[in-house]
XYZ file of C-alpha atoms in Angstrom:
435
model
C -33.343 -123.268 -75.236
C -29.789 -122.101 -74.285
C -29.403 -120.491 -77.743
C -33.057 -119.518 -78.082
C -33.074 -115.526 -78.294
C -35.745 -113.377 -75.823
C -36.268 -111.124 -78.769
C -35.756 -111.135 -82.632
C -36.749 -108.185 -84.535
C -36.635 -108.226 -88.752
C -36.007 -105.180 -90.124
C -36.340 -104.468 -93.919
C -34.393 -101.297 -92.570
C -32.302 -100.117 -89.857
C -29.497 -97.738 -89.263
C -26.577 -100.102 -88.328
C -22.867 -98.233 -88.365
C -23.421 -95.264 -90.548
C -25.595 -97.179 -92.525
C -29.286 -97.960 -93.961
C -29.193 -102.036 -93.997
C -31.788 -105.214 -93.973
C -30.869 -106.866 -91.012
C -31.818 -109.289 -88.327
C -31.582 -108.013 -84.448
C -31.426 -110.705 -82.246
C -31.621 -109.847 -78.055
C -31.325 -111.701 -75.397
C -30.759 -110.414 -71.401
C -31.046 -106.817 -72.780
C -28.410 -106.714 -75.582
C -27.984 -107.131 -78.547
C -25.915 -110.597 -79.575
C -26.617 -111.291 -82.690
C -26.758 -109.336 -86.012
C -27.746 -110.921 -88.775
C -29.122 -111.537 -92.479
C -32.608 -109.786 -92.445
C -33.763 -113.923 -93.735
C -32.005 -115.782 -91.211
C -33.715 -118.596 -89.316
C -33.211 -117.562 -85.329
C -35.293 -118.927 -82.740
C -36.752 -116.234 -80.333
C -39.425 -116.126 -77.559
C -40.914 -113.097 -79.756
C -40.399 -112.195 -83.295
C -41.932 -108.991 -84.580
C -41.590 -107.894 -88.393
C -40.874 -104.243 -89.502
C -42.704 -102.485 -92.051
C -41.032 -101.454 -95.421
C -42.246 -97.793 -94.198
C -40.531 -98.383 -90.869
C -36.560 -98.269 -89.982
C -35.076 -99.371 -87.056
C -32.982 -97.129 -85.141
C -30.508 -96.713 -81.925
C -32.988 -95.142 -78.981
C -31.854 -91.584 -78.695
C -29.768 -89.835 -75.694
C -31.082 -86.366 -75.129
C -27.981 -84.856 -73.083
C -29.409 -82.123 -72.265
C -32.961 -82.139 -70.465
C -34.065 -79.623 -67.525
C -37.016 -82.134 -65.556
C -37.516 -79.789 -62.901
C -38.345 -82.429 -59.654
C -38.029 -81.822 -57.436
C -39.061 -78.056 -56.416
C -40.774 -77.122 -59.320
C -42.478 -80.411 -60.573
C -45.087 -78.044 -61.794
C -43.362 -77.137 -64.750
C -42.186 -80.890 -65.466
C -41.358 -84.242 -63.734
C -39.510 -87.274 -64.518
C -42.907 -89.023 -64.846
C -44.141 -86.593 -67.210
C -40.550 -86.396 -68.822
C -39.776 -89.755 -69.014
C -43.143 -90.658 -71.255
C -42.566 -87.760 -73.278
C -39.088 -89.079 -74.042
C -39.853 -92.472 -74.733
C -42.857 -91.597 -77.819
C -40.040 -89.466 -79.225
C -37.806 -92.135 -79.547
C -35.597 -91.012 -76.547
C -34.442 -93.630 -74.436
C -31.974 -91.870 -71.887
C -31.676 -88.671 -70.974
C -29.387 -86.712 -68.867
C -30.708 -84.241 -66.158
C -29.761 -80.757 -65.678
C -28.689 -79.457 -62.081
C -30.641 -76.170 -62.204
C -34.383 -75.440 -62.128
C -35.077 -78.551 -59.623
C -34.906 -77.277 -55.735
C -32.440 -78.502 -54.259
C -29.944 -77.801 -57.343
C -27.782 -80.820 -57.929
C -24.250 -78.828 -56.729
C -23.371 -81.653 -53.726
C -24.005 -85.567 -53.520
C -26.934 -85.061 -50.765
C -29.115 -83.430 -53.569
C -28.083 -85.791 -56.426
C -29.234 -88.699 -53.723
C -32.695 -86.476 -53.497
C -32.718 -86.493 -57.157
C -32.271 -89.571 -57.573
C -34.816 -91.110 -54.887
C -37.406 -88.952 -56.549
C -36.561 -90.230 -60.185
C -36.242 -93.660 -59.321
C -39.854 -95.272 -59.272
C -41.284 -92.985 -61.851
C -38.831 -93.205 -64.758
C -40.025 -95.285 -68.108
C -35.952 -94.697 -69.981
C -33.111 -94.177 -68.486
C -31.660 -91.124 -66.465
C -28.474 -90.044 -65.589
C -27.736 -86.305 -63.826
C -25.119 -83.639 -64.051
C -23.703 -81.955 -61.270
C -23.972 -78.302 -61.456
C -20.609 -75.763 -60.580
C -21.592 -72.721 -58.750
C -19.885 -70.126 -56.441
C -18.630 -71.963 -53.688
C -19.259 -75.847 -54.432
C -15.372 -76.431 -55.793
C -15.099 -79.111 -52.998
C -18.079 -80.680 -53.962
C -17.121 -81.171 -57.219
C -14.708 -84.526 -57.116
C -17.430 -85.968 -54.292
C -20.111 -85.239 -57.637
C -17.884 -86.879 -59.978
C -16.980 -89.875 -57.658
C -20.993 -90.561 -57.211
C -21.404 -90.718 -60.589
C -22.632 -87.593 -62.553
C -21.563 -87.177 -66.198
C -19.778 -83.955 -65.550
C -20.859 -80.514 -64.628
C -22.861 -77.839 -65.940
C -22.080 -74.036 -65.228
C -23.290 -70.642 -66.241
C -21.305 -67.316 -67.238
C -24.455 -65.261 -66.206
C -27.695 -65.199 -64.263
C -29.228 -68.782 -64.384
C -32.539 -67.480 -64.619
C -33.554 -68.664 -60.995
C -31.343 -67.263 -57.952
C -30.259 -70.689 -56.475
C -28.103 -71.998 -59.162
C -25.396 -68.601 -59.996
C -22.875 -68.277 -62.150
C -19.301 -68.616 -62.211
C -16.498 -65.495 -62.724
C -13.795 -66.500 -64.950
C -11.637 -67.050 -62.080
C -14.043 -69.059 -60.482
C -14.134 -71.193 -63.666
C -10.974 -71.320 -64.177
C -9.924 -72.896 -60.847
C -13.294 -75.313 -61.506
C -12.102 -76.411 -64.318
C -8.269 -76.890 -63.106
C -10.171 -79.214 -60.439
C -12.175 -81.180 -63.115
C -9.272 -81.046 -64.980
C -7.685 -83.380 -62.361
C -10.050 -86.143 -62.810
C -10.516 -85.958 -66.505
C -14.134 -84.574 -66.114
C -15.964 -82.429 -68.458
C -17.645 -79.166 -67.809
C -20.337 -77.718 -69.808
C -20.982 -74.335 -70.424
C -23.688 -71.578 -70.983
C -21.928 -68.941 -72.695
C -23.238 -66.275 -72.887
C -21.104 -62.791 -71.440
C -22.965 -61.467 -68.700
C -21.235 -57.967 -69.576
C -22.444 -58.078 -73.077
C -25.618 -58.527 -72.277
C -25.822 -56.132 -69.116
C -24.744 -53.565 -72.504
C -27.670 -54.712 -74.532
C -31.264 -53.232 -74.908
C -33.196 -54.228 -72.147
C -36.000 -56.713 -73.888
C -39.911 -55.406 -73.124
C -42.633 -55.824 -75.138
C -44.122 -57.870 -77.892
C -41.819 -57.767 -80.435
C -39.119 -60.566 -80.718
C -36.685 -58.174 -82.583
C -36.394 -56.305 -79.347
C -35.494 -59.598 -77.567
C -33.236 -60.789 -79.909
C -31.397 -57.410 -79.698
C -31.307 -58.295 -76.189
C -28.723 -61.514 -76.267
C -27.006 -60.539 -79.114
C -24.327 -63.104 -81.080
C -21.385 -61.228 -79.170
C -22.255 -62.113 -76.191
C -21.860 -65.789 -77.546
C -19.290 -65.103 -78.967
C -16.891 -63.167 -76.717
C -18.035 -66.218 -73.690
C -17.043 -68.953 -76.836
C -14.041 -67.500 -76.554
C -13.038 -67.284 -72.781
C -14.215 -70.650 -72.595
C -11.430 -71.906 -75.465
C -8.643 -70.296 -73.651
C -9.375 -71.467 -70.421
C -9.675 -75.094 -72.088
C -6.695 -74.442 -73.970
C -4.603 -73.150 -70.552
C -6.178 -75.977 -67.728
C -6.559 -78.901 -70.396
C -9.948 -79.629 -69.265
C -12.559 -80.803 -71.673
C -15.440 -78.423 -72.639
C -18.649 -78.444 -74.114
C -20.647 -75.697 -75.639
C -24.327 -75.833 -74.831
C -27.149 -74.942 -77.220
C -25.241 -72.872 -79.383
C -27.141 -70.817 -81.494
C -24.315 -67.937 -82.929
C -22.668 -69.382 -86.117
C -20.226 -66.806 -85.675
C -18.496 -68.969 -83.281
C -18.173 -71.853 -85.618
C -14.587 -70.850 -86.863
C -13.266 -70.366 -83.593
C -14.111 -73.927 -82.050
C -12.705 -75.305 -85.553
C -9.887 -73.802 -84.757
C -9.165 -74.813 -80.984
C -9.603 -78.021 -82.333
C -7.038 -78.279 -84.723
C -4.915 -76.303 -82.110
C -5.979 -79.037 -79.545
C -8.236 -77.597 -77.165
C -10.647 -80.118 -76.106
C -13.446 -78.514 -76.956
C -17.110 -79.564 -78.467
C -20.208 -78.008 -79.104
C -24.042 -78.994 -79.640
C -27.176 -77.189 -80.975
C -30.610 -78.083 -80.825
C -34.337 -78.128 -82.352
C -35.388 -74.812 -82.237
C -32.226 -73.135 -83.626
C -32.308 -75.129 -86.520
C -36.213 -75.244 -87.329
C -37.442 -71.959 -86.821
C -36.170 -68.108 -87.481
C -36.164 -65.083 -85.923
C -37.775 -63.562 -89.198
C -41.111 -65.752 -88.764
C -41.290 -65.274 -85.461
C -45.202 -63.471 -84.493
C -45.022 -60.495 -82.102
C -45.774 -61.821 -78.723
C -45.403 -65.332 -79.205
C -43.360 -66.125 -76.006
C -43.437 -69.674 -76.050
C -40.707 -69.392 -78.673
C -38.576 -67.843 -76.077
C -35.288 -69.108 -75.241
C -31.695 -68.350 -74.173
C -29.712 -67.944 -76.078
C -32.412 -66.941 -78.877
C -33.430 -68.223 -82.164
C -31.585 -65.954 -84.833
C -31.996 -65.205 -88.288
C -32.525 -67.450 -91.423
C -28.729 -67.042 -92.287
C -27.856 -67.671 -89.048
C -29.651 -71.258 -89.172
C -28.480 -72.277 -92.202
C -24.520 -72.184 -91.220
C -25.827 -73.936 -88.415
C -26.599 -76.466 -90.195
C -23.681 -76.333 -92.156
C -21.652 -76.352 -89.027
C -23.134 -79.846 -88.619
C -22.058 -80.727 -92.190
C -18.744 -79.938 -91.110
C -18.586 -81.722 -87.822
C -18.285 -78.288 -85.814
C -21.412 -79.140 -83.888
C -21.116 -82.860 -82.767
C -24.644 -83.540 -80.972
C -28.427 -82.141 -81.793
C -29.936 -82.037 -78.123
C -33.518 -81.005 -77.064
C -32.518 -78.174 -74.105
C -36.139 -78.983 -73.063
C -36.675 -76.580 -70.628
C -40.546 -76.416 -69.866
C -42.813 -74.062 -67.242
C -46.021 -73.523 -66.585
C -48.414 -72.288 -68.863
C -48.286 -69.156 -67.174
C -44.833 -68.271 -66.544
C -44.645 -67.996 -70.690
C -46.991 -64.626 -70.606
C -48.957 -65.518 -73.203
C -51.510 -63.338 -71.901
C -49.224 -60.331 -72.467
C -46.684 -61.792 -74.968
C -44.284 -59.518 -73.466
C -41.015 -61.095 -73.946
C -38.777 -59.517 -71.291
C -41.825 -60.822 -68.441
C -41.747 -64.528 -70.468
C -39.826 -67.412 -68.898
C -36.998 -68.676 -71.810
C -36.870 -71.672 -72.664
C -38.783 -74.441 -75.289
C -40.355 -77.518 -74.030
C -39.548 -79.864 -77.083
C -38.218 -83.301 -75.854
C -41.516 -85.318 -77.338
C -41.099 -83.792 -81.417
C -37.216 -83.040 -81.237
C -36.333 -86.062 -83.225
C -39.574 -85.666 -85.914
C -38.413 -81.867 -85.570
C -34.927 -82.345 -87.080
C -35.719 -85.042 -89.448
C -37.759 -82.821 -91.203
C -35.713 -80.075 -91.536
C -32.479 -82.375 -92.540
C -34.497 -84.062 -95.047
C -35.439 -81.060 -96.709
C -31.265 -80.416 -97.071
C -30.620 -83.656 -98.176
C -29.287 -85.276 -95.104
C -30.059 -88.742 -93.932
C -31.722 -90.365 -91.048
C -28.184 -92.017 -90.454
C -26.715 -88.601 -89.589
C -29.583 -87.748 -87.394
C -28.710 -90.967 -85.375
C -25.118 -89.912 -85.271
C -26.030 -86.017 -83.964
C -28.465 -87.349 -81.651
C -27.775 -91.134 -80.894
C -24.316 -91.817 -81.199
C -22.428 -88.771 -80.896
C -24.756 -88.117 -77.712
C -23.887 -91.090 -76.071
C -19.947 -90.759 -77.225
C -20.058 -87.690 -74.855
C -21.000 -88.805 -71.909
C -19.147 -92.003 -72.213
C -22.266 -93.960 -72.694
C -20.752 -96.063 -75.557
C -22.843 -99.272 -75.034
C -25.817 -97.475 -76.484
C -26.901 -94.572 -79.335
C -26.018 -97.722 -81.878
C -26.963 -100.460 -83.230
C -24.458 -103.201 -82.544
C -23.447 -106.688 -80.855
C -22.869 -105.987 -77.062
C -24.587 -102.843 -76.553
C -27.379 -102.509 -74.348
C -30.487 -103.135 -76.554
C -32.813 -99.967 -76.337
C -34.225 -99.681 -79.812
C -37.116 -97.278 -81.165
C -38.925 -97.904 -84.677
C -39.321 -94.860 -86.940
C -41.569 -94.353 -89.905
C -39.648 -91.259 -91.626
C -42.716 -90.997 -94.316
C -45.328 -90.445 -91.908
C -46.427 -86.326 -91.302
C -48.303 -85.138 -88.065
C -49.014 -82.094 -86.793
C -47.986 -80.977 -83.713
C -50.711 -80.516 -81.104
C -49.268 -79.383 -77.781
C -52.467 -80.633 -75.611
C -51.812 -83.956 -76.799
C -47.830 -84.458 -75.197
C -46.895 -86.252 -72.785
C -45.198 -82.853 -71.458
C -46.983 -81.424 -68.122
C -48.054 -78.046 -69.570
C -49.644 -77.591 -73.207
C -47.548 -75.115 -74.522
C -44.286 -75.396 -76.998
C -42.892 -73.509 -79.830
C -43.827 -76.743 -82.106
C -47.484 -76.372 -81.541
C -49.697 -76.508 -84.770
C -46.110 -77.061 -86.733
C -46.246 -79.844 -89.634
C -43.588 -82.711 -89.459
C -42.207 -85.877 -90.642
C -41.462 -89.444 -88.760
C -43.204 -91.007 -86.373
C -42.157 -92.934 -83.767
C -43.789 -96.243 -83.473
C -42.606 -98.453 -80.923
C -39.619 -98.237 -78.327
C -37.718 -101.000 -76.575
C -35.891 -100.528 -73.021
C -33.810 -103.330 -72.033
C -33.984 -102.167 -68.553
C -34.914 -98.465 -67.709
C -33.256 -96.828 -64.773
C -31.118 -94.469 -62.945
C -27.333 -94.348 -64.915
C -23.777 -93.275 -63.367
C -20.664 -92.609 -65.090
C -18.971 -95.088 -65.482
């Protein structure tokens, strides 16, 4: 019985390094030891057979999820958040520091964070720490206690207890993480830009979108690579939505700057041309652009510009999206999405001709790479055995009041998709540190 495996799962097809295989996935203690032909003999305690319509695939890590507890567990949970995760496929996520009350900027509130997340978590959650005016001392006590690095802003948050950073302030924040080897990551967007832009009102979503326009992205992008390139600290560059800033990050990298970037869903699903006047709950920051705008997106991920897909699930209540009004300077930004962000992109990457094993690179492996989380977002011998079946041939349709999210309303609601998620395996759900 020594040998005898706790779990064997046969799979006609999985996504195993880079690649769509037959294979055998034998587990035992929560990882995975064996991998073998897909008609090997193995004993197991349980044996389940995949469909042909059904691959097996790494569980995903969504790097960038806002759950809100505690403070405003109205507008999501880690209950709530955690289910929602798991039927996508999602089997860690990492927290965001704003938007929960305390904000995670010192080790007492990542302790309240975590004591609230603890018991109520179905996958796996790690936190960031969050850099704000005044918490540069906290920052090494974050990092020591385990968060995966810190986030920051280059403008108003959107909620007065987590503010953003000058340039000099970021610069000396990132000389500090710097010291350590930690990585910040970024919201950049130039507050000055923006403070220059049409004020957004109304129903319109041109008038929003005129609002955050691509410079500000770009001309933050920018800062943000030289103050890499001068303190050597890594960067990342949250949910970027302005292609314009593709060349530049290609560039810093070949120059050396550590930099990388993501995107997510909703910038490369949906476009500011389709957009329906007062339809709020498509409101987020920075905004969906246009159609050409999406498509070198997507093409920036071709490339290897943009090295993770990530939800940026950042949910409210039902009434903070003014759908009443649909006036989208009054309408809380952001797209609640964690649930369909995997069925989301696989549509839309299908339809290009891309694969479900880059999908599990963007938002698997290259997800987990990030955050140093390199026992999981694959399919291999040794790593930590969270596993998710998908059945890429199966279409839904969206229907928001059906989620696992707290409050019924998303940008994906009443949208037609493909791949379901059938089944997920944790090996052992729970709270993650850096390690």
């Amino acid at each position: 019985m020594r040998d005898t495996l706790d779990l064997l799962i046969r799979a006609p097809r999985a996504i195993v390094d880079g690649r769509e295989i037959a294979v055998t996935v034998g587990v035992r203690a929560g990882r995975v030891v064996q991998l073998g032909s897909f008609d090997a003999v193995v004993e197991a305690i349980e044996v389940v057979e995949l469909g042909s319509d059904e691959v097996l695939i790494p569980g995903l890590v969504d790097t960038h999820v806002h759950v809100n507890e505690p403070g405003r567990t109205e507008w999501e949970g880690f209950a709530s958040a955690t289910r929602a995760a798991e039927a996508g496929g999602i089997t860690t996520i990492i927290d965001m520091p704003l938007n929960s009350i305390p904000p995670t900027v010192d080790v007492d509130a990542l302790e309240i964070k975590r004591e609230v997340a603890a018991d109520q978590s179905v996958v796996n959650v790690g936190f960031w720490g969050g850099a704000v005016p005044g918490n540069l001392d906290q920052l090494r006590p974050l990092h020591d206690a385990g968060v995966f690095g810190f986030k920051c802003f280059l403008l108003h948050s959107g909620v007065d207890e987590f503010p953003p950073l000058s340039l000099p302030e970021l610069e000396k924040a990132l000389i500090e993480i710097a010291s350590f080897d930690g990585l910040m990551i970024v919201h950049a967007e130039d507050a000055g830009v923006i403070s220059s832009s049409p004020h957004p009102a109304g129903t319109a979503y041109a008038g929003f979108l005129e609002s955050r326009p691509r410079a500000a992205e770009n001309m933050a992008i920018s800062q943000v690579i030289e103050l890499s390139r001068r303190t050597g600290c890594r960067v990342h560059i949250l949910h970027l939505s302005s292609s314009d800033a593709l060349p530049m990050i290609a560039t810093a990298r070949r120059d050396g700057v550590r930099v990388t970037a993501e995107t997510c869903p909703h910038y490369l699903c949906f476009d500011a041309e389709d957009i329906p006047a007062g339809a709020t709950q498509f409101k987020c920051c920075p905004p969906i652009r246009e159609a050409g705008n999406r498509e070198l997106l997507w093409q920036g991920l071709s490339d290897g510009i943009i090295d993770t897909v990530v939800s940026d699930h950042s949910p409210s209540t039902v009434d903070l999206k003014r759908l009443d009004t649909g006036d989208f300077g009054d309408a809380w930004g952001g797209i609640a999405s964690l649930q369909v962000s995997l069925a989301a992109v696989w549509t839309e990457a299908s339809r290009r001709g891309f694969g479900l094993t880059d999908v599990v690179q963007w938002m698997a492996t290259n997800t987990a790479d990030q955050v140093g989380l390199t026992d999981r977002g694959r399919i291999a011998v040794g790593v930590v055995a969270d596993l998710a079946v998908f059945a890429p041939d199966e279409e839904f349709t969206v229907d928001a009041a059906r989620l696992h999210h707290k409050n019924a309303v998303t940008a994906y609601d009443k949208l037609g998709v493909r791949g379901v998620v059938r089944r997920a395996w944790l090996a052992s759900p729970g709270l993650l540190v850096r390690a």
